């Protein structure tokens, strides 16, 4: 039977629950255990698919086509295990399911209530499809004390009772602030947060204390005493220089050992930290640098392009070079400033996006990359914009556009609402915005004698999609004659998946999101190759 580890947060959000859960997953896995990580989000959206990246950060997409919280990206990158649709749930989805059942009369006339009906649905989510795992780590979004997280905490309290306390462990992550003025470390917020948690029936077994500086023993003792937690289970996590140090830091703090002790389990093999030590060293000791511009609409919020930032860093690790990300707001990018703004840039990346705002800046930047032979990678919307730029400026189709933002022009990018996958037809729609795009993993065939084929070293690839519009295949011949090759196609030859320029050192656009599959311990070939090209022109 699986053991369940619940991770809650206290005091403030953004303390790194996701990273802590992902690091713990890595450590347990490397000791020979099978681990699954799940996220429970307290907001009312059914999934984050319709949420703006400005607010919530990136929407992460799984192989099986779920639009999920970005923490699932951390989980995949650290644990190497592909997340599934069934690994993320929200309050909205839970209520949706319960209310659908209620309408069908499946509660047989009973009064439907938070306890037990909502909590039962949460417990069902935690447990389903987990019998083959050694551990299921469940992260509860938000912080303890929020009204919205109450049903989740209640559900995990009940759950521990259901499976027996020896099979369930509660980890609480809190902030231990340092006050400069008085040169003091404060444990009171942690005490209060644990008090809050205990008042709703959950006694933490392990407390992870996030702190700017090491926490002295006397303070740990205080936390142990006031919070009723064994001193060995008061674990500190001091700010790391790179997130890839996190598994090393938790290993030093014996988080994994304490978890195994709790469950009275012996390690199957020693934990292997060497891969993380190796990449941390590369990241921290790199003297050489390369500047990559990300030109998009959501540059203000750090987390809006989380997987992309990570994938570029991975490309840097593979090339032993530090990647400086220069974020440029496409809405504010004036045509007259492009040359100046992109002066010290060795690679230009246009990420995924939606809607008209900022498209002019993107198209101009693409033109600049094309004409000046600067390595260019266009992802999803970025590829669509590269197609429009080429059509307008090289093929002289001046009114070429996408029907996403212009219904009157020549729709080289158009709405497609049927896709074939594994012999089946999948229908999309733009009536309902949630979950109706081409989502998840699709095959693409790579053409012979193309750059992309050399990069992937494979004829058939699988990549994750999240879009509603497609490049119109009818223009293929025109584009190829003009020098832009459709080097990757869907297996039925109907959908252009990859484009590249013939007479350019490195100009590639992909209709999918390769960034979701890049991992620090196995960088994605497309990002490695892009950074390599940028490194070459930088020399
Ligand atoms: N807006 C575009 C579409 O729906 C691209 C989406 C994206 O970049 N993920 O097709």
XYZ file of C-alpha atoms and ligand atoms in Angstrom:
549
model
C 0.000 0.000 0.000
C 1.120 3.542 -0.718
C 2.142 5.885 2.075
C 0.768 9.400 1.888
C 2.697 12.582 2.584
C 0.726 15.813 2.855
C 2.494 19.129 2.432
C 0.764 22.246 3.742
C 2.035 25.810 3.924
C 1.831 28.491 6.544
C 2.501 32.201 7.219
C 2.872 33.335 3.589
C 2.568 31.802 0.141
C 5.418 31.257 -2.348
C 7.693 29.610 0.208
C 8.538 26.759 -2.128
C 6.101 23.983 -1.252
C 6.280 22.752 -4.825
C 10.051 22.690 -4.846
C 10.180 21.011 -1.434
C 7.715 18.338 -2.553
C 9.598 17.826 -5.817
C 12.963 17.564 -4.032
C 11.587 15.074 -1.542
C 10.170 13.066 -4.433
C 13.586 12.965 -6.079
C 15.323 11.865 -2.869
C 12.843 9.070 -2.182
C 12.997 7.938 -5.790
C 16.735 7.899 -5.810
C 16.564 5.664 -2.741
C 14.637 3.168 -4.832
C 11.000 4.064 -4.072
C 8.201 4.742 -6.513
C 6.744 8.199 -5.976
C 3.785 10.138 -7.360
C 3.165 13.825 -6.659
C -0.244 15.486 -6.671
C -1.456 19.020 -6.238
C -4.740 20.167 -4.699
C -5.590 23.772 -5.521
C -8.147 25.699 -3.479
C -9.353 28.105 -6.185
C -12.722 27.848 -7.942
C -11.522 27.609 -11.537
C -12.121 24.069 -12.775
C -8.520 24.069 -13.997
C -5.981 26.877 -14.515
C -6.488 26.759 -18.312
C -8.559 29.929 -18.390
C -6.431 31.837 -15.881
C -4.136 34.613 -17.048
C -0.416 33.916 -16.704
C -0.222 37.448 -15.277
C -2.109 36.210 -12.242
C -1.297 32.620 -11.838
C 1.896 32.055 -13.778
C 2.300 29.532 -16.539
C -0.317 26.938 -17.377
C 1.524 23.634 -17.500
C 0.353 20.948 -19.917
C 0.696 17.216 -19.344
C 1.104 14.458 -21.944
C -2.502 13.424 -21.476
C -3.697 16.948 -22.208
C -4.466 18.483 -18.823
C -3.944 22.187 -18.230
C -2.470 22.238 -14.762
C -0.737 24.266 -12.101
C 2.882 25.097 -12.827
C 4.009 23.118 -9.800
C 3.413 19.968 -11.834
C 6.250 21.213 -14.029
C 8.555 21.291 -10.992
C 7.453 17.797 -10.114
C 8.269 16.490 -13.576
C 11.587 18.305 -13.780
C 12.801 17.023 -10.434
C 11.286 13.572 -10.328
C 11.521 12.778 -14.037
C 8.049 11.192 -13.831
C 5.461 12.532 -16.287
C 2.472 13.996 -14.474
C -1.053 13.019 -15.471
C -4.419 14.718 -15.773
C -5.387 13.007 -12.575
C -2.554 14.574 -10.543
C -4.082 18.047 -10.177
C -7.472 18.982 -8.811
C -9.117 22.276 -7.820
C -12.035 23.235 -5.589
C -13.883 24.156 -8.785
C -13.438 20.674 -10.226
C -14.442 19.007 -6.983
C -17.648 21.033 -6.703
C -18.314 20.501 -10.398
C -18.109 16.730 -9.950
C -20.217 16.709 -6.792
C -22.870 18.983 -8.293
C -23.092 16.899 -11.475
C -23.685 13.837 -9.324
C -26.288 15.700 -7.308
C -28.185 16.678 -10.489
C -28.242 13.055 -11.556
C -29.793 12.166 -8.236
C -26.877 9.969 -7.275
C -26.947 11.100 -3.652
C -30.331 9.390 -3.304
C -32.157 12.306 -1.742
C -29.526 13.113 0.879
C -28.565 16.678 1.769
C -25.284 17.316 -0.041
C -22.702 18.904 2.283
C -19.044 19.927 2.471
C -18.549 17.159 5.011
C -18.809 14.369 3.923
C -19.517 14.860 0.205
C -16.838 17.391 -0.757
C -14.283 15.850 1.592
C -15.085 12.368 0.241
C -14.429 13.580 -3.302
C -11.081 15.062 -2.166
C -10.133 11.804 -0.459
C -11.088 9.867 -3.562
C -8.780 12.104 -5.619
C -5.867 11.564 -3.214
C -6.229 7.806 -3.279
C -7.244 6.927 -6.834
C -4.733 5.148 -9.046
C -2.061 5.039 -6.337
C -1.917 1.391 -5.349
C 1.336 0.781 -7.230
C 3.172 3.694 -5.613
C 5.363 3.558 -2.527
C 4.627 7.197 -1.761
C 2.039 9.735 -2.842
C 3.071 13.285 -2.008
C 0.095 15.678 -1.965
C 0.720 19.381 -1.915
C -2.148 21.545 -0.691
C -2.122 24.924 -2.449
C -2.575 28.177 -0.542
C -1.888 28.543 3.145
C -3.454 27.162 6.274
C -5.953 29.657 7.634
C -7.426 30.514 4.222
C -11.163 29.862 4.115
C -10.723 28.056 0.815
C -8.205 25.528 2.059
C -10.341 24.379 5.008
C -12.113 21.466 3.245
C -8.725 20.179 2.047
C -7.183 20.208 5.502
C -10.301 18.543 6.882
C -10.078 15.909 4.135
C -6.436 15.091 4.840
C -7.193 14.891 8.557
C -9.913 12.330 7.829
C -7.707 10.575 5.304
C -4.961 9.964 7.870
C -7.586 8.394 10.107
C -8.917 6.240 7.282
C -5.522 4.804 6.265
C -4.055 4.855 9.778
C -1.684 7.512 11.057
C 1.306 5.265 10.445
C 0.601 5.495 6.719
C 0.169 9.261 6.539
C 2.640 12.013 7.310
C 1.998 15.740 7.624
C 4.697 18.197 6.596
C 4.133 21.892 7.256
C 6.275 24.493 5.531
C 6.530 27.861 7.237
C 8.521 31.056 7.207
C 11.064 31.834 9.903
C 11.868 35.485 9.252
C 15.029 37.327 10.162
C 14.612 40.854 11.471
C 17.507 43.009 10.474
C 16.804 45.863 12.880
C 17.038 43.659 15.952
C 19.294 41.027 14.344
C 16.885 38.305 15.388
C 15.279 35.196 13.981
C 11.586 34.950 14.791
C 9.758 31.688 15.430
C 6.415 33.191 16.422
C 4.815 33.111 12.928
C 5.610 29.385 12.766
C 4.113 28.805 16.204
C 0.946 30.592 15.156
C 0.671 28.786 11.890
C 1.035 25.404 13.581
C -1.521 26.472 16.182
C -3.911 27.239 13.329
C -3.272 23.844 11.778
C -3.775 22.048 15.080
C -7.011 23.910 15.686
C -8.428 22.148 12.648
C -7.161 18.795 13.770
C -3.804 18.352 12.065
C -0.615 17.982 14.090
C 2.393 18.303 11.764
C 5.004 15.545 11.979
C 7.710 17.518 10.208
C 8.120 21.286 10.031
C 10.201 22.725 7.231
C 11.339 26.227 8.142
C 12.126 28.513 5.242
C 14.685 31.049 6.296
C 17.110 33.556 4.867
C 19.859 32.350 7.179
C 20.660 29.202 9.171
C 18.402 28.694 12.180
C 20.381 28.300 15.457
C 19.733 25.200 17.574
C 18.015 27.140 20.357
C 15.422 28.414 17.899
C 14.834 24.970 16.511
C 14.348 23.742 20.063
C 11.785 26.441 20.606
C 9.867 25.420 17.477
C 10.080 21.777 18.532
C 8.730 22.584 22.009
C 5.937 24.946 21.044
C 4.819 23.026 17.994
C 5.070 19.581 19.537
C 7.423 18.213 16.888
C 10.564 16.109 17.442
C 13.652 18.343 17.137
C 15.016 16.061 14.387
C 11.905 16.857 12.408
C 12.402 20.613 12.547
C 14.133 21.036 9.229
C 15.507 24.234 7.844
C 15.589 25.278 4.218
C 17.854 28.212 3.690
C 17.654 30.176 0.418
C 19.673 28.412 -2.281
C 21.608 30.067 -5.112
C 19.954 27.904 -7.731
C 16.841 25.758 -7.363
C 18.886 22.731 -8.442
C 20.620 22.895 -5.087
C 17.323 22.188 -3.318
C 17.568 18.356 -3.382
C 21.144 18.608 -2.056
C 20.080 20.970 0.702
C 17.140 18.766 1.805
C 19.425 15.737 1.755
C 21.872 17.516 4.069
C 18.995 18.334 6.371
C 17.995 14.638 6.317
C 14.428 15.303 5.212
C 14.244 11.992 3.330
C 15.786 10.055 6.222
C 13.266 11.510 8.663
C 10.419 10.613 6.315
C 11.652 7.026 6.079
C 12.108 6.883 9.862
C 8.552 8.039 10.331
C 7.236 5.222 8.175
C 9.758 2.778 9.705
C 11.160 2.020 6.263
C 14.739 1.221 5.327
C 16.314 2.796 2.287
C 16.576 0.492 -0.722
C 19.804 2.155 -1.885
C 21.795 5.284 -1.024
C 20.503 8.584 -2.421
C 22.429 9.812 -5.442
C 23.031 13.545 -5.417
C 25.796 13.553 -8.024
C 23.683 14.744 -10.988
C 22.491 17.774 -9.002
C 25.980 18.530 -7.728
C 27.249 18.426 -11.282
C 24.685 20.825 -12.715
C 24.818 23.170 -9.713
C 28.545 23.444 -10.259
C 28.088 24.207 -13.965
C 25.488 26.875 -13.185
C 27.396 28.558 -10.388
C 30.858 28.419 -11.888
C 30.102 29.381 -15.475
C 32.123 32.369 -16.544
C 30.783 32.461 -20.114
C 27.398 33.955 -20.758
C 24.921 34.342 -23.560
C 21.979 36.774 -23.752
C 18.656 35.396 -24.941
C 15.687 37.713 -25.463
C 12.228 36.423 -24.602
C 9.770 38.723 -26.341
C 6.265 38.205 -25.005
C 3.265 39.743 -23.392
C 3.579 38.315 -19.912
C 7.154 39.321 -19.098
C 6.296 41.159 -15.875
C 5.471 38.104 -13.852
C 8.468 35.866 -13.170
C 6.460 32.658 -13.297
C 4.552 33.344 -16.532
C 7.115 31.469 -18.657
C 8.409 29.175 -15.935
C 9.058 26.045 -18.012
C 10.554 28.114 -20.787
C 13.024 29.836 -18.471
C 13.937 26.446 -17.071
C 14.348 24.848 -20.504
C 16.671 27.652 -21.621
C 18.722 27.195 -18.462
C 18.897 23.466 -19.241
C 20.141 24.328 -22.744
C 22.823 26.408 -21.039
C 23.801 23.544 -18.741
C 24.245 21.294 -21.770
C 26.495 23.889 -23.421
C 28.277 24.856 -20.196
C 27.245 28.469 -20.555
C 25.152 30.769 -18.398
C 21.958 31.900 -20.112
C 20.902 35.451 -19.259
C 17.210 35.877 -19.933
C 16.372 39.339 -21.207
C 12.603 39.774 -20.955
C 11.144 42.243 -23.414
C 7.516 43.319 -23.340
C 6.213 42.904 -26.899
C 3.502 45.491 -26.317
C 6.044 48.164 -25.502
C 8.591 47.193 -28.158
C 8.725 50.096 -30.601
C 9.845 49.300 -34.142
C 12.365 52.153 -34.028
C 13.987 50.674 -30.918
C 14.370 47.082 -32.068
C 17.947 47.402 -33.233
C 19.038 49.066 -30.010
C 17.130 46.708 -27.741
C 18.407 43.582 -29.476
C 21.992 44.750 -29.829
C 23.653 42.395 -27.384
C 21.246 39.534 -27.938
C 22.507 36.242 -29.346
C 19.174 34.452 -29.596
C 15.560 35.597 -29.930
C 12.672 33.592 -28.596
C 8.984 34.311 -29.109
C 6.947 32.203 -26.699
C 3.337 31.043 -26.781
C 0.585 33.632 -26.450
C -2.973 34.606 -27.144
C -4.731 37.607 -28.674
C -3.700 40.591 -30.746
C -1.947 42.736 -28.164
C 1.809 42.810 -28.700
C 1.776 40.963 -32.048
C 3.289 43.867 -34.027
C 6.355 43.964 -31.788
C 6.754 40.204 -32.094
C 6.506 40.274 -35.892
C 9.102 43.048 -36.148
C 11.490 41.209 -33.843
C 11.113 38.082 -35.984
C 11.904 40.089 -39.104
C 15.013 41.390 -37.362
C 16.116 37.852 -36.435
C 15.449 36.584 -39.958
C 17.250 39.410 -41.771
C 20.208 39.594 -39.377
C 20.659 35.828 -39.121
C 20.209 35.767 -35.357
C 19.180 32.377 -33.940
C 15.421 32.348 -33.555
C 13.036 29.987 -31.829
C 9.291 30.539 -32.161
C 7.076 28.533 -29.871
C 3.416 28.002 -30.758
C 2.207 31.595 -31.176
C 5.849 32.420 -31.911
C 5.810 30.020 -34.871
C 2.481 31.402 -36.084
C 3.913 34.937 -35.972
C 7.007 33.769 -37.891
C 4.712 32.403 -40.591
C 2.828 35.714 -40.808
C 6.062 37.704 -40.923
C 7.453 35.549 -43.733
C 4.218 35.679 -45.723
C 3.971 39.445 -45.457
C 7.596 40.431 -45.953
C 9.076 37.661 -48.069
C 6.154 36.199 -50.003
C 4.520 39.572 -50.459
C 1.170 38.420 -49.075
C 0.634 41.740 -47.364
C -2.703 40.902 -45.730
C -1.539 37.535 -44.330
C -2.839 37.125 -40.783
C -4.356 34.839 -38.200
C -8.103 34.623 -37.790
C -7.426 34.739 -34.046
C -7.031 38.501 -34.262
C -8.142 39.577 -37.727
C -11.212 38.163 -39.386
C -10.781 40.126 -42.628
C -7.227 39.338 -43.802
C -5.809 36.238 -45.489
C -6.077 33.557 -42.793
C -2.786 31.721 -43.173
C -3.324 30.815 -39.533
C -6.887 29.654 -39.062
C -9.214 28.010 -36.619
C -9.260 24.271 -36.849
C -11.626 22.378 -34.669
C -10.978 18.779 -35.511
C -7.782 16.904 -34.895
C -7.034 13.301 -35.495
C -5.165 11.467 -32.794
C -4.409 7.742 -32.730
C -7.022 7.171 -35.429
C -9.716 9.104 -33.542
C -11.149 12.527 -34.291
C -10.997 15.044 -31.482
C -13.248 18.069 -31.670
C -12.369 21.509 -30.404
C -14.568 24.569 -30.055
C -14.165 28.229 -29.256
C -17.554 28.498 -27.572
C -16.303 27.138 -24.264
C -12.792 28.308 -23.505
C -11.754 25.766 -20.896
C -10.099 22.532 -22.052
C -11.196 22.854 -25.680
C -7.886 23.422 -27.456
C -5.603 20.892 -29.124
C -4.070 19.767 -25.863
C -1.406 17.296 -24.830
C 0.967 14.997 -26.651
C 0.729 14.559 -30.432
C 3.068 12.848 -32.901
C 4.990 14.776 -35.531
C 6.891 13.363 -38.502
C 10.197 15.027 -39.252
C 11.252 15.459 -42.896
C 14.580 14.135 -44.183
C 17.536 16.488 -44.617
C 16.263 19.147 -42.285
C 17.814 20.871 -39.281
C 15.103 19.614 -36.997
C 15.739 16.011 -37.985
C 19.412 16.407 -37.076
C 18.513 18.033 -33.768
C 16.058 15.349 -32.648
C 17.996 12.486 -34.282
C 14.633 10.846 -34.830
C 11.975 10.531 -37.480
C 8.971 10.622 -35.198
C 8.617 12.796 -32.115
C 5.957 13.397 -29.485
C 5.447 16.884 -28.115
C 2.811 18.671 -26.067
C 0.351 21.115 -27.617
C -1.910 23.871 -26.335
C -3.512 25.908 -29.097
C -6.662 26.398 -31.076
C -5.298 27.774 -34.363
C -3.181 26.032 -37.015
C -1.033 26.971 -39.997
C -2.986 26.348 -43.200
C -1.238 23.504 -45.063
C -2.525 24.837 -48.400
C 0.279 27.404 -48.419
C 3.061 24.855 -48.007
C 4.366 24.958 -51.570
C 4.432 28.742 -51.648
C 6.394 28.913 -48.417
C 8.821 26.169 -49.394
C 9.530 27.827 -52.739
C 10.240 31.037 -50.837
C 12.736 29.300 -48.520
C 10.680 28.369 -45.451
C 10.441 24.614 -45.084
C 7.613 22.791 -43.312
C 10.038 20.354 -41.734
C 7.633 18.632 -39.350
C 4.058 17.559 -40.061
C 1.284 15.716 -38.275
C 1.215 12.018 -39.277
C -1.730 12.667 -41.647
C 0.255 15.458 -43.352
C -2.503 17.968 -42.585
C -0.942 20.111 -39.882
C 2.385 21.909 -40.117
C 4.148 21.254 -36.801
C 7.616 22.708 -37.465
C 8.999 25.324 -39.825
C 12.593 26.288 -40.544
C 14.436 28.652 -42.848
C 16.779 27.256 -45.460
C 19.177 30.173 -45.614
C 19.594 30.988 -41.996
C 21.970 29.519 -39.393
C 19.164 28.694 -36.934
C 15.567 29.755 -37.456
C 12.967 27.289 -36.210
C 9.320 27.536 -35.246
C 7.377 24.789 -33.513
C 3.607 24.552 -33.088
C 4.061 22.677 -29.785
C 5.661 23.487 -26.432
C 9.001 21.680 -26.134
C 9.726 23.497 -22.865
C 7.287 21.248 -20.977
C 9.467 18.211 -21.600
C 12.888 19.630 -20.796
C 14.469 18.471 -17.575
C 17.642 19.619 -15.879
C 19.056 16.106 -15.902
C 18.054 15.602 -19.559
C 17.916 18.955 -21.382
C 15.623 19.131 -24.407
C 17.588 18.824 -27.691
C 15.833 21.819 -29.244
C 16.909 24.139 -26.422
C 20.431 22.699 -26.344
C 20.751 23.292 -30.067
C 19.276 26.815 -29.844
C 21.715 27.828 -27.098
C 24.573 26.232 -29.015
C 23.702 28.359 -32.055
C 23.491 31.477 -29.865
C 26.849 30.589 -28.317
C 28.421 30.330 -31.763
C 27.315 33.768 -32.917
C 28.387 35.158 -29.549
C 31.991 34.039 -30.082
N -3.104 31.654 -29.633
C -2.575 30.613 -30.441
C -3.572 29.504 -30.676
O -4.518 29.343 -29.939
C -1.281 30.071 -29.871
C -1.428 29.470 -28.517
C -0.100 29.255 -27.820
O 0.878 29.927 -28.152
N -0.038 28.353 -26.864
O -3.420 28.761 -31.601
